[in-house]
mmCIF file of C-alpha atoms in Angstrom:
data_model
loop_
_atom_site.group_PDB
_atom_site.id
_atom_site.type_symbol
_atom_site.label_atom_id
_atom_site.label_comp_id
_atom_site.label_asym_id
_atom_site.label_seq_id
_atom_site.Cartn_x
_atom_site.Cartn_y
_atom_site.Cartn_z
ATOM 1 C CA LEU A 212 124.716 307.689 210.292
ATOM 2 C CA SER A 213 121.376 307.303 208.922
ATOM 3 C CA ILE A 214 119.546 309.487 206.279
ATOM 4 C CA LEU A 215 117.153 311.999 208.712
ATOM 5 C CA PHE A 216 114.403 314.755 207.054
ATOM 6 C CA SER A 217 112.315 317.689 209.145
ATOM 7 C CA SER A 218 109.203 316.229 209.600
ATOM 8 C CA GLU A 219 107.754 319.748 208.111
ATOM 9 C CA GLU A 220 108.843 318.415 205.038
ATOM 10 C CA PRO A 221 106.523 316.511 202.780
ATOM 11 C CA ALA A 222 109.310 313.537 201.864
ATOM 12 C CA ASP A 223 108.428 310.336 201.962
ATOM 13 C CA ILE A 224 111.975 309.149 200.226
ATOM 14 C CA GLY A 225 115.158 310.768 200.367
ATOM 15 C CA PHE A 226 119.203 310.172 199.673
ATOM 16 C CA LEU A 227 122.720 311.477 200.082
ATOM 17 C CA TYR A 228 124.685 312.411 197.294
ATOM 18 C CA GLY A 229 128.066 313.323 196.421
ATOM 19 C CA VAL A 230 129.372 314.803 192.667
ATOM 20 C CA LEU A 231 133.107 315.757 192.870
ATOM 21 C CA SER A 232 135.526 317.075 190.634
ATOM 22 C CA ARG A 233 139.159 317.947 190.323
ATOM 23 C CA ALA A 234 141.604 319.119 187.247
ATOM 24 C CA ASN A 235 144.507 316.470 188.080
ATOM 25 C CA PHE A 236 144.875 314.131 191.000
ATOM 26 C CA LYS A 237 146.772 316.803 193.060
ATOM 27 C CA ALA A 238 144.235 319.494 191.957
ATOM 28 C CA ASP A 239 141.219 320.684 195.059
ATOM 29 C CA THR A 240 138.131 318.957 195.395
ATOM 30 C CA GLN A 241 135.689 320.512 194.024
ATOM 31 C CA VAL A 242 131.199 319.887 194.379
ATOM 32 C CA LEU A 243 129.819 320.156 190.826
ATOM 33 C CA GLU A 244 126.032 321.031 190.782
ATOM 34 C CA ASP A 245 123.427 320.699 188.021
ATOM 35 C CA SER A 246 124.437 322.905 185.345
ATOM 36 C CA SER A 247 128.093 322.658 186.412
ATOM 37 C CA ILE A 248 131.112 323.319 183.681
ATOM 38 C CA ILE A 249 133.401 320.363 183.301
ATOM 39 C CA HIS A 250 136.295 320.242 180.317
ATOM 40 C CA THR A 251 138.223 317.184 178.887
ATOM 41 C CA GLY A 252 140.702 315.895 180.476
ATOM 42 C CA ASP A 253 138.873 316.322 184.529
ATOM 43 C CA GLU A 254 138.283 313.398 186.624
ATOM 44 C CA ILE A 255 134.701 312.863 188.401
ATOM 45 C CA ILE A 256 134.089 310.742 191.295
ATOM 46 C CA VAL A 257 130.408 309.603 192.189
ATOM 47 C CA ASN A 258 128.859 308.842 196.066
ATOM 48 C CA ALA A 259 125.657 308.240 197.263
ATOM 49 C CA GLY A 260 123.752 307.073 200.429
ATOM 50 C CA TYR A 261 120.451 305.601 200.575
ATOM 51 C CA GLN A 262 117.873 303.633 202.656
ATOM 52 C CA LYS A 263 118.562 299.962 202.929
ATOM 53 C CA ASP A 264 115.273 299.286 202.829
ATOM 54 C CA THR A 265 114.501 301.285 198.799
ATOM 55 C CA TYR A 266 116.034 300.146 195.651
ATOM 56 C CA PHE A 267 118.559 303.395 194.486
ATOM 57 C CA TYR A 268 119.618 302.805 190.371
ATOM 58 C CA VAL A 269 122.563 305.577 188.472
ATOM 59 C CA ILE A 270 122.337 306.426 185.379
ATOM 60 C CA PHE A 271 124.805 308.104 183.152
ATOM 61 C CA LYS A 272 124.006 309.793 179.550
ATOM 62 C CA ASN A 273 127.353 310.813 177.815
ATOM 63 C CA SER A 274 127.228 313.100 175.164
ATOM 64 C CA GLU A 275 126.318 311.336 172.357
ATOM 65 C CA GLY A 276 123.440 310.192 173.782
ATOM 66 C CA GLU A 277 124.372 306.714 174.896
ATOM 67 C CA PHE A 278 123.173 305.529 178.398
ATOM 68 C CA ASP A 279 125.333 303.488 180.809
ATOM 69 C CA LEU A 280 123.807 301.795 184.249
ATOM 70 C CA LEU A 281 126.371 303.190 186.416
ATOM 71 C CA TYR A 282 124.472 301.683 189.674
ATOM 72 C CA ALA A 283 121.636 299.388 190.487
ATOM 73 C CA ASP A 284 120.140 297.766 194.033
ATOM 74 C CA ASN A 285 117.522 295.871 193.103
ATOM 75 C CA LYS A 286 116.499 294.127 195.970
ATOM 76 C CA LYS A 287 115.330 295.786 199.468
ATOM 77 C CA ILE A 288 118.544 293.686 200.942
ATOM 78 C CA GLY A 289 117.157 295.048 204.431
ATOM 79 C CA LYS A 290 114.534 292.388 205.263
ATOM 80 C CA ASN A 291 116.947 289.703 206.060
ATOM 81 C CA GLN A 292 120.007 291.280 206.821
ATOM 82 C CA THR A 293 118.688 293.553 209.922
ATOM 83 C CA ASP A 294 122.561 293.639 210.806
ATOM 84 C CA LEU A 295 123.429 296.176 208.130
ATOM 85 C CA PRO A 296 123.328 300.057 209.006
ATOM 86 C CA ASP A 297 120.024 301.730 207.966
ATOM 87 C CA THR A 298 121.897 303.521 205.131
ATOM 88 C CA ILE A 299 124.050 302.042 202.233
ATOM 89 C CA TYR A 300 126.835 304.238 201.505
ATOM 90 C CA THR A 301 128.605 303.510 197.904
ATOM 91 C CA PRO A 302 130.989 305.159 195.490
ATOM 92 C CA ILE A 303 129.072 305.044 192.319
ATOM 93 C CA LEU A 304 131.808 306.028 189.953
ATOM 94 C CA PRO A 305 135.391 306.091 191.222
ATOM 95 C CA TRP A 306 137.860 308.992 189.853
ATOM 96 C CA SER A 307 137.298 308.767 185.890
ATOM 97 C CA LYS A 308 138.424 311.072 183.619
ATOM 98 C CA PHE A 309 136.196 312.580 180.815
ATOM 99 C CA SER A 310 137.179 312.435 177.340
ATOM 100 C CA ALA A 311 136.245 314.200 173.993
ATOM 101 C CA PRO A 312 133.440 314.325 172.498
ATOM 102 C CA THR A 313 131.916 317.431 174.445
ATOM 103 C CA GLY A 314 128.358 317.895 175.521
ATOM 104 C CA ASP A 315 125.937 317.335 178.009
ATOM 105 C CA GLU A 316 126.920 314.884 180.154
ATOM 106 C CA THR A 317 123.867 314.205 182.670
ATOM 107 C CA PHE A 318 123.542 311.847 184.959
ATOM 108 C CA PHE A 319 120.233 310.524 186.680
ATOM 109 C CA LEU A 320 120.177 309.259 190.356
ATOM 110 C CA ILE A 321 116.781 307.477 190.923
ATOM 111 C CA ASN A 322 115.791 306.610 194.408
ATOM 112 C CA SER A 323 112.670 304.520 194.431
ATOM 113 C CA LYS A 324 110.836 302.321 197.156
ATOM 114 C CA VAL A 325 109.516 300.216 194.223
ATOM 115 C CA TYR A 326 111.211 298.366 191.816
ATOM 116 C CA GLN A 327 111.749 299.712 188.396
ATOM 117 C CA GLU A 328 111.289 296.734 186.400
ATOM 118 C CA ASN A 329 110.835 298.486 182.737
ATOM 119 C CA LEU A 330 113.397 300.703 183.015
ATOM 120 C CA ILE A 331 115.914 298.164 184.439
ATOM 121 C CA ASN A 332 114.606 295.670 181.133
ATOM 122 C CA LEU A 333 115.569 298.678 178.397
ATOM 123 C CA ILE A 334 118.662 298.963 179.872
ATOM 124 C CA THR A 335 119.733 295.782 179.951
ATOM 125 C CA ARG A 336 118.143 295.195 176.052
ATOM 126 C CA TYR A 337 119.676 298.279 175.124
ATOM 127 C CA ASP A 338 123.538 296.895 176.601
ATOM 128 C CA LYS A 339 122.957 293.685 173.956
ATOM 129 C CA VAL A 340 121.480 295.389 170.324
ATOM 130 C CA ASN A 341 123.290 296.410 167.248
ATOM 131 C CA ASP A 342 123.550 300.667 166.850
ATOM 132 C CA LYS A 343 120.345 301.113 165.414
ATOM 133 C CA GLY A 344 118.470 298.712 168.418
ATOM 134 C CA LYS A 345 120.192 301.224 170.642
ATOM 135 C CA LYS A 346 118.543 304.799 169.472
ATOM 136 C CA LYS A 347 115.143 303.105 169.297
ATOM 137 C CA LEU A 348 115.789 301.929 172.776
ATOM 138 C CA ALA A 349 117.223 305.028 174.103
ATOM 139 C CA LYS A 350 113.863 306.857 173.571
ATOM 140 C CA GLN A 351 111.943 304.396 175.297
ATOM 141 C CA ILE A 352 114.862 304.701 178.207
ATOM 142 C CA GLN A 353 114.331 308.528 178.201
ATOM 143 C CA ASN A 354 110.734 307.998 178.078
ATOM 144 C CA GLU A 355 110.478 306.137 181.080
ATOM 145 C CA ILE A 356 113.213 308.205 183.222
ATOM 146 C CA ASP A 357 111.227 311.078 182.526
ATOM 147 C CA ASN A 358 107.867 309.479 183.849
ATOM 148 C CA LEU A 359 110.171 309.090 186.852
ATOM 149 C CA ASN A 360 111.010 313.412 186.549
ATOM 150 C CA PRO A 361 109.129 315.050 188.954
ATOM 151 C CA GLU A 362 109.411 317.990 186.761
ATOM 152 C CA SER A 363 106.945 316.314 184.183
ATOM 153 C CA ARG A 364 104.643 314.998 186.715
ATOM 154 C CA GLN A 365 102.415 316.793 189.389
ATOM 155 C CA ASP A 366 101.838 313.914 192.019
ATOM 156 C CA LEU A 367 105.831 314.077 192.788
ATOM 157 C CA ALA A 368 108.357 316.040 193.886
ATOM 158 C CA SER A 369 112.267 316.337 194.748
ATOM 159 C CA ILE A 370 113.614 318.672 196.510
ATOM 160 C CA GLY A 371 117.505 319.486 196.545
ATOM 161 C CA SER A 372 119.661 320.919 199.060
ATOM 162 C CA ARG A 373 123.708 321.543 199.705
ATOM 163 C CA LEU A 374 124.555 319.754 203.552
ATOM 164 C CA ASP A 375 126.008 322.062 205.897
ATOM 165 C CA LYS A 376 128.711 319.945 206.008
ATOM 166 C CA PRO A 377 129.887 317.035 204.089
ATOM 167 C CA VAL A 378 129.131 313.648 205.286
ATOM 168 C CA ILE A 379 131.441 310.907 204.737
ATOM 169 C CA GLY A 380 130.042 307.871 204.214
ATOM 170 C CA GLY A 381 130.643 304.825 206.473
ATOM 171 C CA VAL A 382 134.430 305.766 207.185
ATOM 172 C CA THR A 383 135.750 308.774 210.005
ATOM 173 C CA PHE A 384 138.291 311.400 208.940
ATOM 174 C CA ARG A 385 139.687 312.778 211.683
ATOM 175 C CA GLY A 386 141.541 315.990 210.334
ATOM 176 C CA GLU A 387 141.876 319.719 211.273
ATOM 177 C CA ASN A 388 139.321 321.018 208.551
ATOM 178 C CA ASP A 389 136.201 318.874 208.840
ATOM 179 C CA ASP A 390 134.891 320.577 206.112
ATOM 180 C CA GLU A 391 137.362 319.533 203.840
ATOM 181 C CA LEU A 392 136.219 317.345 200.783
ATOM 182 C CA LYS A 393 137.236 313.782 200.844
ATOM 183 C CA ASP A 394 137.089 311.456 197.891
ATOM 184 C CA LEU A 395 133.936 309.671 200.210
ATOM 185 C CA SER A 396 132.373 312.676 200.486
ATOM 186 C CA LEU A 397 128.722 313.233 200.462
ATOM 187 C CA THR A 398 127.475 316.625 199.831
ATOM 188 C CA ASN A 399 123.937 316.996 198.892
ATOM 189 C CA SER A 400 120.729 315.501 199.424
ATOM 190 C CA CYS A 401 117.452 314.740 197.810
ATOM 191 C CA ARG A 402 114.067 314.547 199.381
ATOM 192 C CA GLY A 403 111.141 313.236 197.466
ATOM 193 C CA ASN A 404 107.654 312.071 197.786
ATOM 194 C CA SER A 405 105.119 309.209 196.427
ATOM 195 C CA HIS A 406 107.919 306.807 196.943
ATOM 196 C CA ILE A 407 110.287 308.558 194.423
ATOM 197 C CA ALA A 408 113.383 310.284 195.126
ATOM 198 C CA PHE A 409 114.556 311.787 191.918
ATOM 199 C CA LYS A 410 117.684 313.755 191.005
ATOM 200 C CA LYS A 411 119.532 314.667 187.216
ATOM 201 C CA ILE A 412 123.099 316.534 186.950
ATOM 202 C CA LEU A 413 123.618 318.293 183.863
ATOM 203 C CA LEU A 414 127.538 318.873 183.314
ATOM 204 C CA ASN A 415 128.065 321.303 180.343
ATOM 205 C CA HIS A 416 131.071 319.231 178.783
ATOM 206 C CA LYS A 417 133.746 321.350 177.217
#
């Protein structure tokens, strides 16, 4: 399965993703969107599918303002590996439980045709410094992320939409209900222009 977008859309890059939640391992799985409410103890999983000749990054900012690089594909792996599928499907975050403190929990999903060297260098330094250094670098990381955000740049645009049916990345499931959410489900798409597709998902942790 490849990522295809309508020719009517002014998009030159795009990806699929799914942010799913459950109250516990026996509960029904729900799709999370930007501004969704989650509670302490809830579990979430994050999946993505992106074109193999692009770079893909997922950065998490927790309720205390701390950054964590959850995923970084820093190489265009498709050039010398022609046997790879056009779309790379990957679980970004396995089922993980939210704990205190509460507040805004933010995921930044960034798909780029250009290697984001400044952003990766900042996060690499962030992981190595003390708390005082982290506070200083956190502002620089946020500024770098904001520079990629279409809301802050007139030359960028990202269009998000819900898929008609969930896509199971790289896996075929047979069941009575094709709309049923699975652990690997991709439920949304994000399209962008100027070589950047950007999606910010802010969860209200209560």
